[in-house]
mmCIF file of C-alpha atoms in Angstrom:
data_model
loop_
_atom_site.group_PDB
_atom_site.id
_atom_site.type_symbol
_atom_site.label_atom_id
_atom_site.label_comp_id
_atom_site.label_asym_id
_atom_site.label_seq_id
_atom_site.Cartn_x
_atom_site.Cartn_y
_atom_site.Cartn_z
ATOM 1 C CA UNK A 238 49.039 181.070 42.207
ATOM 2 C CA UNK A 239 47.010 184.390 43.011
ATOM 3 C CA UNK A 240 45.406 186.163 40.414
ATOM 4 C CA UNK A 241 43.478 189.587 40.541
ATOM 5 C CA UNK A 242 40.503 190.990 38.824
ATOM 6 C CA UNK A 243 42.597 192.562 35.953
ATOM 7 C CA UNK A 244 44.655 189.293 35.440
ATOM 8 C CA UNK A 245 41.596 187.760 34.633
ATOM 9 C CA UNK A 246 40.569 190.103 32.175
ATOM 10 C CA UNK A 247 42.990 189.375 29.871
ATOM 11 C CA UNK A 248 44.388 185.676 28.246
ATOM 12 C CA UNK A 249 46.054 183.925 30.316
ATOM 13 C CA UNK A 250 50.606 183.976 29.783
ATOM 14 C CA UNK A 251 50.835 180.762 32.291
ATOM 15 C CA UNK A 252 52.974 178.169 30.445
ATOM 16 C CA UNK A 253 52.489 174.994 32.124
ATOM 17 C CA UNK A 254 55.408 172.360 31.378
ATOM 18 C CA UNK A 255 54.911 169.777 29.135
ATOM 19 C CA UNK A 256 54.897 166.620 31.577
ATOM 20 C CA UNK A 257 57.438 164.251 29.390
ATOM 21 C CA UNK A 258 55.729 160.640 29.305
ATOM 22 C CA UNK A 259 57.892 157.619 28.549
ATOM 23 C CA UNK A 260 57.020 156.248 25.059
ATOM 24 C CA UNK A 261 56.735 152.652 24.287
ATOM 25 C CA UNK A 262 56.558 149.678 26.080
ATOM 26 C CA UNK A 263 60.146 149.789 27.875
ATOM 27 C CA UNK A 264 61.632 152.731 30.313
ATOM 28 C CA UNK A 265 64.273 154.094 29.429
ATOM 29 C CA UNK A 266 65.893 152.127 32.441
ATOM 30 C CA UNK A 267 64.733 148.607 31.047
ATOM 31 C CA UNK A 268 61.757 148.428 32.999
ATOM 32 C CA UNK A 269 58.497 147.853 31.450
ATOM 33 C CA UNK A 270 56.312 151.063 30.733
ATOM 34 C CA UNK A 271 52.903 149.906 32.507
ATOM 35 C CA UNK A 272 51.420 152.813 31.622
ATOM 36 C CA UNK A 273 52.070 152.249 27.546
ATOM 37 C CA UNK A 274 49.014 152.583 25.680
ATOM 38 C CA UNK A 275 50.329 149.589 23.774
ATOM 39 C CA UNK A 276 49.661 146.993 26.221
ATOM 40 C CA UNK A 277 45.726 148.034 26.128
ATOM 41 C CA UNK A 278 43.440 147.234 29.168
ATOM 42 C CA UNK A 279 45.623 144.772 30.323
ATOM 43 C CA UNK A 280 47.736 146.111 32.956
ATOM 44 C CA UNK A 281 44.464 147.769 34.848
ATOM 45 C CA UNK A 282 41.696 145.184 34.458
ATOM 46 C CA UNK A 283 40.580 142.234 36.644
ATOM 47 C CA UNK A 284 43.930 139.966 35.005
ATOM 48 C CA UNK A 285 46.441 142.889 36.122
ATOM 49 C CA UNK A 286 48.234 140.694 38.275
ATOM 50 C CA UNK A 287 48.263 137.706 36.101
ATOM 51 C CA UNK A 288 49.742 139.954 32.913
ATOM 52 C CA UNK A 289 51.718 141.644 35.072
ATOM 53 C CA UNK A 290 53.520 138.285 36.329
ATOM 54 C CA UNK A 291 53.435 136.976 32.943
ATOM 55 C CA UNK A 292 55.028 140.142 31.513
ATOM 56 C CA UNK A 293 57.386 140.477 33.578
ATOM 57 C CA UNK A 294 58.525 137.170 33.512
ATOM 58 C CA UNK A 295 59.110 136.768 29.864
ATOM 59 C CA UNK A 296 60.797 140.158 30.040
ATOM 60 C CA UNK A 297 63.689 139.128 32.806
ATOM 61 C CA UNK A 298 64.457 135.401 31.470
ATOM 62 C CA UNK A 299 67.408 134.728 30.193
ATOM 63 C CA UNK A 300 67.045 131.552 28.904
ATOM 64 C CA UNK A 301 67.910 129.942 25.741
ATOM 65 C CA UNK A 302 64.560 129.312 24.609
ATOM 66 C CA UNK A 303 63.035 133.276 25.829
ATOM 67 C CA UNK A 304 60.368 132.970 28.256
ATOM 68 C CA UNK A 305 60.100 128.493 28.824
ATOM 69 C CA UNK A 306 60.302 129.031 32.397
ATOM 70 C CA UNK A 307 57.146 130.992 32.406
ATOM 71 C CA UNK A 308 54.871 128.988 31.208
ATOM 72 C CA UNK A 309 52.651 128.878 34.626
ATOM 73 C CA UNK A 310 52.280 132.963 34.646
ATOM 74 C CA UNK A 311 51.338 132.556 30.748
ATOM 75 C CA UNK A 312 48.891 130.047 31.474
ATOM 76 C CA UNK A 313 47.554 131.828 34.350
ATOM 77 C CA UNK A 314 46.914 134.884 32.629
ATOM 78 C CA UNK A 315 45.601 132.952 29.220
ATOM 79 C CA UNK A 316 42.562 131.277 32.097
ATOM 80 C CA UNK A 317 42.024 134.545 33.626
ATOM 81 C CA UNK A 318 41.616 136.084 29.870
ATOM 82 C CA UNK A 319 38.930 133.183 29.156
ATOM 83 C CA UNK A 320 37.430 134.373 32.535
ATOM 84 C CA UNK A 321 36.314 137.881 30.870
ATOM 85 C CA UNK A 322 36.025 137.404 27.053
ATOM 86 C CA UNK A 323 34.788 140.864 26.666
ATOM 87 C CA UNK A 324 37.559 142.625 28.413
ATOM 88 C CA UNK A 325 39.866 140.096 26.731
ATOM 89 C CA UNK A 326 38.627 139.762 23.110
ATOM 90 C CA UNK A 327 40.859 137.828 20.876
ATOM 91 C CA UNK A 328 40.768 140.124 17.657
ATOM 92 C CA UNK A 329 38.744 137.517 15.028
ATOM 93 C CA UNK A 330 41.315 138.117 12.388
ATOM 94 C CA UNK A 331 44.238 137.099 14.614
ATOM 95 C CA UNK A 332 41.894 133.450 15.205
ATOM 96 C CA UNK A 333 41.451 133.202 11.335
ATOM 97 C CA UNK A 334 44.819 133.789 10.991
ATOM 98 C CA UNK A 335 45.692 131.181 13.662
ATOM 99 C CA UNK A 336 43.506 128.907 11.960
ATOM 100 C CA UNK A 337 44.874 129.229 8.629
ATOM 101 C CA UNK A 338 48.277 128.568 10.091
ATOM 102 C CA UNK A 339 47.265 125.321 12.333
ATOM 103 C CA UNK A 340 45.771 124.346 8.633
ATOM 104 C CA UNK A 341 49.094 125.006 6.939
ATOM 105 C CA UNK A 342 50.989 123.607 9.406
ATOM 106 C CA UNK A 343 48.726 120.360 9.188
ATOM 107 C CA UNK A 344 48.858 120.207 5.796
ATOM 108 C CA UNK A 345 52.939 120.256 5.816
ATOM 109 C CA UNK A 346 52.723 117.503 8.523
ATOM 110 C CA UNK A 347 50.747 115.073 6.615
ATOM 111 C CA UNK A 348 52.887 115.769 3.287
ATOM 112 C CA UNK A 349 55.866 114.329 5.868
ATOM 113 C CA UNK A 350 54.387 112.113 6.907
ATOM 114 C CA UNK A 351 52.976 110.578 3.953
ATOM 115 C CA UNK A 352 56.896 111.538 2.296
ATOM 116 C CA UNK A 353 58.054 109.090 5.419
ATOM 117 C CA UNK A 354 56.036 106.709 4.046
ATOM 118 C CA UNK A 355 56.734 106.483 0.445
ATOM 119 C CA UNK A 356 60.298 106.657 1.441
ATOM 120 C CA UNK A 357 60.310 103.508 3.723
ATOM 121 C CA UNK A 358 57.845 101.413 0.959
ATOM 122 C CA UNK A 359 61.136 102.270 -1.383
ATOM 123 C CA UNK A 360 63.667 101.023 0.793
ATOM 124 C CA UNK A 361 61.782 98.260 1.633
ATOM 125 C CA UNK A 362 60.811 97.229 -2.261
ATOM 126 C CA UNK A 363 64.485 97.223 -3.446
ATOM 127 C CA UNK A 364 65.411 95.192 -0.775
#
């Protein structure tokens, strides 16, 4: 583009065209949108290639149980994470929420287990 001295004396009429950028984190094709501000840091830092194999792992299975066949990218990535915890900070509210859950979850397995147990000290006693 060539402007003169009296183009430039005035505003500018260029229109540039808006440059369309895929939204969320799956192309329109199925592909995975690396560029998606929603996967953070993730896909650029030092664990690219880890999350990357990882990601797209768990996004191509087709197996029953989503993803059980990628449990060596996962745990790849999840090492390279602990490898730069300031890159890779685990948000403190999703770890108390974690650990509120593991309690829960401990909680419900005692109550069956201790259930088990009153339940097979019955059967036995009115034997």
């Amino acid at each position: 583009m060539f402007l003169t001295e009296e183009d430039l004396k005035g505003p500018s009429s260029v229109v540039l065209p808006e440059i369309e950028q895929p939204k969320g984190a799956l192309l329109p094709n199925g592909e995975i949108n690396w560029s998606c501000p929603c996967l953070g840091n993730a896909p650029i830092g030092p664990c690219s290639v880890e999350f990357r194999e990882s990601l797209s792992c768990f996004h191509k299975s087709q197996s029953e149980s989503k993803g059980s066949e990628c449990m060596k990218e996962y745990f790849a990535m999840t090492d390279c994470f602990a490898k730069y915890p300031e890159l890779y900070k685990r948000n403190d509210k999703d770890s108390q929420s974690l650990e509120a859950e593991k309690e829960v979850l401990d909680s419900l397995d005692e109550d069956e287990e201790l259930s088990k147990t009153t339940i097979s000290k019955s059967d036995v006693s009115s034997k």
